[in-house]
Amino acid sequence: MDLNTVTEVVRRPSDRPGADWRAGDAWLAGGTWLFSVEQPDLRRLVDLTALGWDPLVPGEAGLGIGATCTIRDLYARALPDEWSAGGIVATSCEAFLSSFKVWNSATVGGNICMSLPAGPMITLTVALEAQYELWAPDGSARTVDALAFVTGNNENVLAPGEILRRIDIPAHALKKRTAHRRFSLTRLGRSTVFLIGTQTPGTNDLLLTLTAGTTRPVRIAFDSMPDARTLQQSIDVIPSDVWFDDPNGTPDHRRHLTRHFAEEIRHELMAGGPV
């Protein structure tokens, strides 16, 4: 879509572009959402891809993901064998269910900053206990837990002019066992619910992440594997206003699916493999 209110595109911003932020600006990365709808308040686009941030930086501490890393690059990257949770990275990319043209342009950071309930990069990074590095216009930086970043449907903690610079997934989370369940109304549809369970090797713990069915990510942690009743009760206490309501599912439908799939994940991790 043509953005006919935009009068300027900054192709080569400074290394810390937030210092030049002004009302009417928008950060441009993949632009897959930005160019899909009218943006009447925009006057200037600032192209972050020109900054050349490293897309993927694996190391002993874990995996660093530049916010401008494309879904294509994340999906294609082979991860170390000892990172047993690496398979959930590909699964989360596939949850986009979009064309190769979108994969080639859409960015990890863009999906997170859109902060939609069905954002699969949100699901991935919350489940793997990531931290987000945010840059403020005044040159300062802060780190936010992925779980705390999204606060509601299309809502997050970013202040005006603040940028998501980097996502850091710790090595200990990448070494966990994982199980997931996702449901959509149609084969190529948006997620109605997307759940990921993780378990630390050699332990009986459970970290369950609920997304798509809720307006913000919900994480439920157990030091040891709960029984079925305890797990269901932990879902039932989620406040009613947290469950998402849109054409892809009512809150009651999403709660029902979450209870059902959470139990399947519990069984899978207890059994040591797929149900």
PDB file of C-alpha atoms in Angstrom:
ATOM      1  CA  MET A   1       0.000   0.000   0.000  1.00  0.00           C
ATOM      2  CA  ASP A   2       1.215   3.503  -0.800  1.00  0.00           C
ATOM      3  CA  LEU A   3       1.741   5.604   2.327  1.00  0.00           C
ATOM      4  CA  ASN A   4       0.853   8.957   0.821  1.00  0.00           C
ATOM      5  CA  THR A   5       1.378  10.946   4.020  1.00  0.00           C
ATOM      6  CA  VAL A   6       5.060  10.005   4.238  1.00  0.00           C
ATOM      7  CA  THR A   7       7.301  12.817   3.004  1.00  0.00           C
ATOM      8  CA  GLU A   8      10.721  11.452   3.946  1.00  0.00           C
ATOM      9  CA  VAL A   9      12.548   8.125   4.245  1.00  0.00           C
ATOM     10  CA  VAL A  10      15.792   8.074   6.224  1.00  0.00           C
ATOM     11  CA  ARG A  11      17.852   5.436   4.444  1.00  0.00           C
ATOM     12  CA  ARG A  12      21.071   5.828   6.432  1.00  0.00           C
ATOM     13  CA  PRO A  13      20.215   6.654  10.033  1.00  0.00           C
ATOM     14  CA  SER A  14      22.817   7.182  12.746  1.00  0.00           C
ATOM     15  CA  ASP A  15      24.005   4.208  14.770  1.00  0.00           C
ATOM     16  CA  ARG A  16      21.663   5.301  17.568  1.00  0.00           C
ATOM     17  CA  PRO A  17      18.723   6.548  15.498  1.00  0.00           C
ATOM     18  CA  GLY A  18      16.458   7.218  18.455  1.00  0.00           C
ATOM     19  CA  ALA A  19      18.183  10.544  19.097  1.00  0.00           C
ATOM     20  CA  ASP A  20      16.520  11.925  15.963  1.00  0.00           C
ATOM     21  CA  TRP A  21      13.043  10.595  16.777  1.00  0.00           C
ATOM     22  CA  ARG A  22      10.118  12.942  16.315  1.00  0.00           C
ATOM     23  CA  ALA A  23       6.350  12.718  16.214  1.00  0.00           C
ATOM     24  CA  GLY A  24       5.140  11.149  12.963  1.00  0.00           C
ATOM     25  CA  ASP A  25       8.128   8.791  12.684  1.00  0.00           C
ATOM     26  CA  ALA A  26       8.003   5.030  12.307  1.00  0.00           C
ATOM     27  CA  TRP A  27      10.821   2.496  12.446  1.00  0.00           C
ATOM     28  CA  LEU A  28      11.014   0.529   9.188  1.00  0.00           C
ATOM     29  CA  ALA A  29      12.348  -3.026   9.142  1.00  0.00           C
ATOM     30  CA  GLY A  30      10.487  -5.598   7.046  1.00  0.00           C
ATOM     31  CA  GLY A  31       7.485  -3.340   6.643  1.00  0.00           C
ATOM     32  CA  THR A  32       5.122  -6.276   6.070  1.00  0.00           C
ATOM     33  CA  TRP A  33       2.534  -4.734   8.398  1.00  0.00           C
ATOM     34  CA  LEU A  34       3.508  -1.097   7.925  1.00  0.00           C
ATOM     35  CA  PHE A  35       2.676  -1.178   4.218  1.00  0.00           C
ATOM     36  CA  SER A  36      -0.425  -3.348   4.609  1.00  0.00           C
ATOM     37  CA  VAL A  37      -2.782  -0.739   6.103  1.00  0.00           C
ATOM     38  CA  GLU A  38      -3.271   3.000   6.026  1.00  0.00           C
ATOM     39  CA  GLN A  39      -0.921   4.977   8.282  1.00  0.00           C
ATOM     40  CA  PRO A  40      -2.402   8.508   8.255  1.00  0.00           C
ATOM     41  CA  ASP A  41      -0.285   9.770  11.159  1.00  0.00           C
ATOM     42  CA  LEU A  42       3.076   8.910   9.602  1.00  0.00           C
ATOM     43  CA  ARG A  43       5.345  11.526   8.061  1.00  0.00           C
ATOM     44  CA  ARG A  44       8.767   9.856   8.072  1.00  0.00           C
ATOM     45  CA  LEU A  45      10.170   6.318   7.911  1.00  0.00           C
ATOM     46  CA  VAL A  46      13.534   5.440   9.465  1.00  0.00           C
ATOM     47  CA  ASP A  47      15.088   2.366   7.849  1.00  0.00           C
ATOM     48  CA  LEU A  48      16.667   0.183  10.526  1.00  0.00           C
ATOM     49  CA  THR A  49      17.901  -2.467   8.075  1.00  0.00           C
ATOM     50  CA  ALA A  50      20.616  -0.063   6.916  1.00  0.00           C
ATOM     51  CA  LEU A  51      22.284  -0.333  10.331  1.00  0.00           C
ATOM     52  CA  GLY A  52      23.582  -3.826   9.546  1.00  0.00           C
ATOM     53  CA  TRP A  53      22.804  -5.488  12.851  1.00  0.00           C
ATOM     54  CA  ASP A  54      24.059  -9.080  12.996  1.00  0.00           C
ATOM     55  CA  PRO A  55      20.992 -11.294  12.479  1.00  0.00           C
ATOM     56  CA  LEU A  56      22.090 -14.291  14.566  1.00  0.00           C
ATOM     57  CA  VAL A  57      24.957 -14.559  17.026  1.00  0.00           C
ATOM     58  CA  PRO A  58      25.256 -17.981  18.711  1.00  0.00           C
ATOM     59  CA  GLY A  59      27.699 -18.355  21.590  1.00  0.00           C
ATOM     60  CA  GLU A  60      28.301 -20.031  24.935  1.00  0.00           C
ATOM     61  CA  ALA A  61      25.769 -17.727  26.611  1.00  0.00           C
ATOM     62  CA  GLY A  62      23.034 -18.590  24.113  1.00  0.00           C
ATOM     63  CA  LEU A  63      21.607 -17.133  20.932  1.00  0.00           C
ATOM     64  CA  GLY A  64      21.514 -13.421  20.180  1.00  0.00           C
ATOM     65  CA  ILE A  65      18.988 -12.363  17.552  1.00  0.00           C
ATOM     66  CA  GLY A  66      19.181  -8.931  15.962  1.00  0.00           C
ATOM     67  CA  ALA A  67      15.751  -7.335  15.833  1.00  0.00           C
ATOM     68  CA  THR A  68      16.034  -6.943  12.041  1.00  0.00           C
ATOM     69  CA  CYS A  69      16.757 -10.661  11.508  1.00  0.00           C
ATOM     70  CA  THR A  70      14.284 -11.983   8.956  1.00  0.00           C
ATOM     71  CA  ILE A  71      12.088 -15.002   9.569  1.00  0.00           C
ATOM     72  CA  ARG A  72      13.792 -16.647   6.581  1.00  0.00           C
ATOM     73  CA  ASP A  73      17.249 -16.274   8.151  1.00  0.00           C
ATOM     74  CA  LEU A  74      16.083 -17.524  11.535  1.00  0.00           C
ATOM     75  CA  TYR A  75      14.391 -20.552   9.982  1.00  0.00           C
ATOM     76  CA  ALA A  76      17.394 -21.444   7.824  1.00  0.00           C
ATOM     77  CA  ARG A  77      20.033 -21.197  10.560  1.00  0.00           C
ATOM     78  CA  ALA A  78      21.363 -24.547  11.765  1.00  0.00           C
ATOM     79  CA  LEU A  79      21.756 -24.514  15.541  1.00  0.00           C
ATOM     80  CA  PRO A  80      24.167 -26.590  17.661  1.00  0.00           C
ATOM     81  CA  ASP A  81      23.026 -30.160  18.348  1.00  0.00           C
ATOM     82  CA  GLU A  82      23.179 -29.613  22.103  1.00  0.00           C
ATOM     83  CA  TRP A  83      20.442 -27.003  21.791  1.00  0.00           C
ATOM     84  CA  SER A  84      17.628 -29.540  21.864  1.00  0.00           C
ATOM     85  CA  ALA A  85      15.028 -26.766  21.886  1.00  0.00           C
ATOM     86  CA  GLY A  86      16.199 -25.655  18.448  1.00  0.00           C
ATOM     87  CA  GLY A  87      13.346 -27.505  16.801  1.00  0.00           C
ATOM     88  CA  ILE A  88      10.796 -25.164  18.340  1.00  0.00           C
ATOM     89  CA  VAL A  89      12.493 -22.295  16.487  1.00  0.00           C
ATOM     90  CA  ALA A  90      11.519 -23.793  13.131  1.00  0.00           C
ATOM     91  CA  THR A  91       8.057 -24.677  14.439  1.00  0.00           C
ATOM     92  CA  SER A  92       7.467 -21.086  15.502  1.00  0.00           C
ATOM     93  CA  CYS A  93       8.583 -19.765  12.135  1.00  0.00           C
ATOM     94  CA  GLU A  94       6.179 -22.151  10.418  1.00  0.00           C
ATOM     95  CA  ALA A  95       3.345 -20.771  12.566  1.00  0.00           C
ATOM     96  CA  PHE A  96       3.408 -17.657  10.369  1.00  0.00           C
ATOM     97  CA  LEU A  97       1.930 -19.787   7.570  1.00  0.00           C
ATOM     98  CA  SER A  98       2.755 -16.991   5.161  1.00  0.00           C
ATOM     99  CA  SER A  99       4.293 -16.812   1.696  1.00  0.00           C
ATOM    100  CA  PHE A 100       8.023 -16.839   1.026  1.00  0.00           C
ATOM    101  CA  LYS A 101       7.751 -13.130   0.173  1.00  0.00           C
ATOM    102  CA  VAL A 102       6.684 -12.360   3.752  1.00  0.00           C
ATOM    103  CA  TRP A 103       9.353 -14.670   5.201  1.00  0.00           C
ATOM    104  CA  ASN A 104      11.992 -12.847   3.170  1.00  0.00           C
ATOM    105  CA  SER A 105      10.994  -9.461   4.594  1.00  0.00           C
ATOM    106  CA  ALA A 106       9.271  -9.921   7.956  1.00  0.00           C
ATOM    107  CA  THR A 107      11.569  -9.544  10.950  1.00  0.00           C
ATOM    108  CA  VAL A 108      11.703 -11.160  14.363  1.00  0.00           C
ATOM    109  CA  GLY A 109      11.652  -7.770  16.056  1.00  0.00           C
ATOM    110  CA  GLY A 110       8.775  -6.523  13.951  1.00  0.00           C
ATOM    111  CA  ASN A 111       6.592  -9.467  14.900  1.00  0.00           C
ATOM    112  CA  ILE A 112       7.387  -8.943  18.573  1.00  0.00           C
ATOM    113  CA  CYS A 113       6.740  -5.209  18.476  1.00  0.00           C
ATOM    114  CA  MET A 114       3.380  -5.667  16.756  1.00  0.00           C
ATOM    115  CA  SER A 115       2.472  -7.463  19.991  1.00  0.00           C
ATOM    116  CA  LEU A 116      -0.474  -9.381  18.572  1.00  0.00           C
ATOM    117  CA  PRO A 117      -1.732 -12.416  20.525  1.00  0.00           C
ATOM    118  CA  ALA A 118      -0.842 -14.764  17.647  1.00  0.00           C
ATOM    119  CA  GLY A 119       2.694 -13.418  17.147  1.00  0.00           C
ATOM    120  CA  PRO A 120       4.792 -16.616  16.936  1.00  0.00           C
ATOM    121  CA  MET A 121       8.082 -14.853  17.696  1.00  0.00           C
ATOM    122  CA  ILE A 122       6.506 -13.766  20.974  1.00  0.00           C
ATOM    123  CA  THR A 123       5.543 -17.371  21.692  1.00  0.00           C
ATOM    124  CA  LEU A 124       9.065 -18.565  20.895  1.00  0.00           C
ATOM    125  CA  THR A 125      10.989 -16.000  22.892  1.00  0.00           C
ATOM    126  CA  VAL A 126       8.752 -16.124  25.967  1.00  0.00           C
ATOM    127  CA  ALA A 127       8.878 -19.928  26.025  1.00  0.00           C
ATOM    128  CA  LEU A 128      12.684 -19.841  25.786  1.00  0.00           C
ATOM    129  CA  GLU A 129      13.000 -17.233  28.564  1.00  0.00           C
ATOM    130  CA  ALA A 130      14.489 -14.522  26.373  1.00  0.00           C
ATOM    131  CA  GLN A 131      15.505 -11.014  27.337  1.00  0.00           C
ATOM    132  CA  TYR A 132      14.950  -8.007  25.078  1.00  0.00           C
ATOM    133  CA  GLU A 133      17.421  -5.127  24.794  1.00  0.00           C
ATOM    134  CA  LEU A 134      15.619  -1.812  24.241  1.00  0.00           C
ATOM    135  CA  TRP A 135      17.252   1.436  23.116  1.00  0.00           C
ATOM    136  CA  ALA A 136      15.765   4.741  24.272  1.00  0.00           C
ATOM    137  CA  PRO A 137      15.981   8.065  22.381  1.00  0.00           C
ATOM    138  CA  ASP A 138      18.255   9.524  25.084  1.00  0.00           C
ATOM    139  CA  GLY A 139      20.932   6.905  24.324  1.00  0.00           C
ATOM    140  CA  SER A 140      20.230   4.699  27.318  1.00  0.00           C
ATOM    141  CA  ALA A 141      19.372   1.013  27.130  1.00  0.00           C
ATOM    142  CA  ARG A 142      17.307  -1.299  29.262  1.00  0.00           C
ATOM    143  CA  THR A 143      16.633  -5.017  29.384  1.00  0.00           C
ATOM    144  CA  VAL A 144      13.111  -6.404  29.637  1.00  0.00           C
ATOM    145  CA  ASP A 145      12.019  -9.986  30.192  1.00  0.00           C
ATOM    146  CA  ALA A 146      10.168 -11.261  27.124  1.00  0.00           C
ATOM    147  CA  LEU A 147       7.243 -12.215  29.346  1.00  0.00           C
ATOM    148  CA  ALA A 148       6.810  -8.617  30.514  1.00  0.00           C
ATOM    149  CA  PHE A 149       7.120  -6.924  27.116  1.00  0.00           C
ATOM    150  CA  VAL A 150       3.653  -7.524  25.668  1.00  0.00           C
ATOM    151  CA  THR A 151       0.960  -6.070  27.919  1.00  0.00           C
ATOM    152  CA  GLY A 152      -2.158  -6.646  25.780  1.00  0.00           C
ATOM    153  CA  ASN A 153      -3.507  -6.982  22.255  1.00  0.00           C
ATOM    154  CA  ASN A 154      -1.223  -4.758  20.133  1.00  0.00           C
ATOM    155  CA  GLU A 155       0.168  -3.217  23.329  1.00  0.00           C
ATOM    156  CA  ASN A 156       3.650  -3.326  24.833  1.00  0.00           C
ATOM    157  CA  VAL A 157       6.069  -1.461  27.109  1.00  0.00           C
ATOM    158  CA  LEU A 158       7.868   0.488  24.363  1.00  0.00           C
ATOM    159  CA  ALA A 159       8.010   4.231  24.994  1.00  0.00           C
ATOM    160  CA  PRO A 160       7.813   6.696  22.053  1.00  0.00           C
ATOM    161  CA  GLY A 161      10.995   6.443  20.006  1.00  0.00           C
ATOM    162  CA  GLU A 162      12.245   3.338  21.814  1.00  0.00           C
ATOM    163  CA  ILE A 163      13.666   0.507  19.699  1.00  0.00           C
ATOM    164  CA  LEU A 164      13.860  -3.231  20.209  1.00  0.00           C
ATOM    165  CA  ARG A 165      17.506  -3.817  19.384  1.00  0.00           C
ATOM    166  CA  ARG A 166      18.229  -7.442  20.263  1.00  0.00           C
ATOM    167  CA  ILE A 167      16.706 -10.627  21.621  1.00  0.00           C
ATOM    168  CA  ASP A 168      18.886 -12.873  23.801  1.00  0.00           C
ATOM    169  CA  ILE A 169      17.860 -16.489  24.398  1.00  0.00           C
ATOM    170  CA  PRO A 170      19.888 -18.122  27.198  1.00  0.00           C
ATOM    171  CA  ALA A 171      21.756 -21.366  26.563  1.00  0.00           C
ATOM    172  CA  HIS A 172      20.076 -23.167  29.459  1.00  0.00           C
ATOM    173  CA  ALA A 173      16.656 -22.637  27.840  1.00  0.00           C
ATOM    174  CA  LEU A 174      17.933 -23.820  24.453  1.00  0.00           C
ATOM    175  CA  LYS A 175      19.037 -27.097  26.066  1.00  0.00           C
ATOM    176  CA  LYS A 176      15.563 -27.921  27.376  1.00  0.00           C
ATOM    177  CA  ARG A 177      13.166 -30.519  26.057  1.00  0.00           C
ATOM    178  CA  THR A 178      10.106 -29.029  24.396  1.00  0.00           C
ATOM    179  CA  ALA A 179       6.577 -29.973  23.439  1.00  0.00           C
ATOM    180  CA  HIS A 180       4.074 -27.773  21.673  1.00  0.00           C
ATOM    181  CA  ARG A 181       0.501 -27.626  20.465  1.00  0.00           C
ATOM    182  CA  ARG A 182      -1.092 -25.138  18.082  1.00  0.00           C
ATOM    183  CA  PHE A 183      -4.631 -24.863  16.778  1.00  0.00           C
ATOM    184  CA  SER A 184      -6.168 -22.739  14.035  1.00  0.00           C
ATOM    185  CA  LEU A 185      -9.644 -22.796  12.516  1.00  0.00           C
ATOM    186  CA  THR A 186      -8.241 -23.461   9.055  1.00  0.00           C
ATOM    187  CA  ARG A 187      -5.076 -25.204   7.881  1.00  0.00           C
ATOM    188  CA  LEU A 188      -3.487 -21.912   6.878  1.00  0.00           C
ATOM    189  CA  GLY A 189      -5.186 -19.762   9.481  1.00  0.00           C
ATOM    190  CA  ARG A 190      -4.030 -17.559  12.339  1.00  0.00           C
ATOM    191  CA  SER A 191      -3.318 -19.377  15.597  1.00  0.00           C
ATOM    192  CA  THR A 192      -6.279 -19.681  17.938  1.00  0.00           C
ATOM    193  CA  VAL A 193      -3.998 -21.046  20.659  1.00  0.00           C
ATOM    194  CA  PHE A 194      -0.261 -21.763  20.678  1.00  0.00           C
ATOM    195  CA  LEU A 195       1.276 -23.522  23.693  1.00  0.00           C
ATOM    196  CA  ILE A 196       4.886 -24.513  24.361  1.00  0.00           C
ATOM    197  CA  GLY A 197       6.041 -26.598  27.319  1.00  0.00           C
ATOM    198  CA  THR A 198       9.700 -26.900  28.271  1.00  0.00           C
ATOM    199  CA  GLN A 199      11.509 -29.156  30.722  1.00  0.00           C
ATOM    200  CA  THR A 200      15.051 -28.967  32.079  1.00  0.00           C
ATOM    201  CA  PRO A 201      17.080 -32.120  31.277  1.00  0.00           C
ATOM    202  CA  GLY A 202      17.430 -34.416  34.273  1.00  0.00           C
ATOM    203  CA  THR A 203      14.546 -32.794  36.171  1.00  0.00           C
ATOM    204  CA  ASN A 204      10.785 -33.133  36.404  1.00  0.00           C
ATOM    205  CA  ASP A 205       9.931 -29.432  36.112  1.00  0.00           C
ATOM    206  CA  LEU A 206       7.516 -27.803  33.676  1.00  0.00           C
ATOM    207  CA  LEU A 207       7.425 -24.320  32.178  1.00  0.00           C
ATOM    208  CA  LEU A 208       4.236 -23.837  30.184  1.00  0.00           C
ATOM    209  CA  THR A 209       3.775 -20.803  27.923  1.00  0.00           C
ATOM    210  CA  LEU A 210       0.315 -19.877  26.656  1.00  0.00           C
ATOM    211  CA  THR A 211      -0.153 -17.476  23.746  1.00  0.00           C
ATOM    212  CA  ALA A 212      -2.573 -16.657  20.903  1.00  0.00           C
ATOM    213  CA  GLY A 213      -5.520 -17.553  23.121  1.00  0.00           C
ATOM    214  CA  THR A 214      -4.610 -14.781  25.539  1.00  0.00           C
ATOM    215  CA  THR A 215      -4.152 -11.050  24.990  1.00  0.00           C
ATOM    216  CA  ARG A 216      -0.665 -11.296  26.468  1.00  0.00           C
ATOM    217  CA  PRO A 217       1.664 -14.241  27.050  1.00  0.00           C
ATOM    218  CA  VAL A 218       1.021 -16.287  30.168  1.00  0.00           C
ATOM    219  CA  ARG A 219       3.726 -18.444  31.728  1.00  0.00           C
ATOM    220  CA  ILE A 220       2.954 -21.139  34.305  1.00  0.00           C
ATOM    221  CA  ALA A 221       5.910 -22.692  36.155  1.00  0.00           C
ATOM    222  CA  PHE A 222       6.090 -25.870  38.221  1.00  0.00           C
ATOM    223  CA  ASP A 223       9.161 -27.139  40.075  1.00  0.00           C
ATOM    224  CA  SER A 224       7.885 -30.672  39.547  1.00  0.00           C
ATOM    225  CA  MET A 225       5.417 -32.068  37.057  1.00  0.00           C
ATOM    226  CA  PRO A 226       1.869 -31.312  38.266  1.00  0.00           C
ATOM    227  CA  ASP A 227      -0.982 -33.773  38.196  1.00  0.00           C
ATOM    228  CA  ALA A 228      -3.808 -33.182  35.743  1.00  0.00           C
ATOM    229  CA  ARG A 229      -6.045 -31.432  38.254  1.00  0.00           C
ATOM    230  CA  THR A 230      -3.348 -29.015  39.405  1.00  0.00           C
ATOM    231  CA  LEU A 231      -2.489 -28.126  35.830  1.00  0.00           C
ATOM    232  CA  GLN A 232      -6.132 -27.470  34.962  1.00  0.00           C
ATOM    233  CA  GLN A 233      -6.581 -25.317  38.047  1.00  0.00           C
ATOM    234  CA  SER A 234      -3.558 -23.214  37.078  1.00  0.00           C
ATOM    235  CA  ILE A 235      -5.283 -22.435  33.775  1.00  0.00           C
ATOM    236  CA  ASP A 236      -8.692 -21.831  35.328  1.00  0.00           C
ATOM    237  CA  VAL A 237      -7.360 -19.029  37.550  1.00  0.00           C
ATOM    238  CA  ILE A 238      -6.255 -16.934  34.555  1.00  0.00           C
ATOM    239  CA  PRO A 239      -8.458 -13.801  34.693  1.00  0.00           C
ATOM    240  CA  SER A 240     -11.356 -13.803  32.250  1.00  0.00           C
ATOM    241  CA  ASP A 241     -10.268 -10.524  30.654  1.00  0.00           C
ATOM    242  CA  VAL A 242      -6.921 -12.058  29.647  1.00  0.00           C
ATOM    243  CA  TRP A 243      -8.561 -14.532  27.249  1.00  0.00           C
ATOM    244  CA  PHE A 244      -8.690 -13.167  23.708  1.00  0.00           C
ATOM    245  CA  ASP A 245     -11.919 -12.776  21.749  1.00  0.00           C
ATOM    246  CA  ASP A 246     -11.927 -12.432  17.954  1.00  0.00           C
ATOM    247  CA  PRO A 247     -13.334 -14.271  14.895  1.00  0.00           C
ATOM    248  CA  ASN A 248     -10.752 -17.048  15.401  1.00  0.00           C
ATOM    249  CA  GLY A 249     -12.198 -18.065  18.755  1.00  0.00           C
ATOM    250  CA  THR A 250     -14.201 -17.022  21.787  1.00  0.00           C
ATOM    251  CA  PRO A 251     -12.594 -16.877  25.236  1.00  0.00           C
ATOM    252  CA  ASP A 252     -14.447 -20.034  26.310  1.00  0.00           C
ATOM    253  CA  HIS A 253     -13.283 -21.884  23.183  1.00  0.00           C
ATOM    254  CA  ARG A 254      -9.701 -20.797  23.725  1.00  0.00           C
ATOM    255  CA  ARG A 255      -9.784 -21.761  27.403  1.00  0.00           C
ATOM    256  CA  HIS A 256     -11.142 -25.200  26.488  1.00  0.00           C
ATOM    257  CA  LEU A 257      -8.425 -25.756  23.865  1.00  0.00           C
ATOM    258  CA  THR A 258      -5.725 -24.573  26.257  1.00  0.00           C
ATOM    259  CA  ARG A 259      -6.831 -26.999  28.960  1.00  0.00           C
ATOM    260  CA  HIS A 260      -6.919 -29.860  26.451  1.00  0.00           C
ATOM    261  CA  PHE A 261      -3.543 -29.161  24.861  1.00  0.00           C
ATOM    262  CA  ALA A 262      -1.823 -28.405  28.165  1.00  0.00           C
ATOM    263  CA  GLU A 263      -2.717 -31.910  29.336  1.00  0.00           C
ATOM    264  CA  GLU A 264      -1.310 -33.382  26.119  1.00  0.00           C
ATOM    265  CA  ILE A 265       1.937 -31.463  26.652  1.00  0.00           C
ATOM    266  CA  ARG A 266       2.104 -32.712  30.243  1.00  0.00           C
ATOM    267  CA  HIS A 267       1.747 -36.310  29.076  1.00  0.00           C
ATOM    268  CA  GLU A 268       4.304 -35.877  26.309  1.00  0.00           C
ATOM    269  CA  LEU A 269       6.986 -34.469  28.576  1.00  0.00           C
ATOM    270  CA  MET A 270       6.257 -37.082  31.266  1.00  0.00           C
ATOM    271  CA  ALA A 271       6.572 -39.865  28.698  1.00  0.00           C
ATOM    272  CA  GLY A 272       9.793 -38.470  27.243  1.00  0.00           C
ATOM    273  CA  GLY A 273       8.438 -38.159  23.711  1.00  0.00           C
ATOM    274  CA  PRO A 274       5.435 -37.341  21.532  1.00  0.00           C
ATOM    275  CA  VAL A 275       2.036 -38.607  22.675  1.00  0.00           C
TER     276      VAL A 275
END
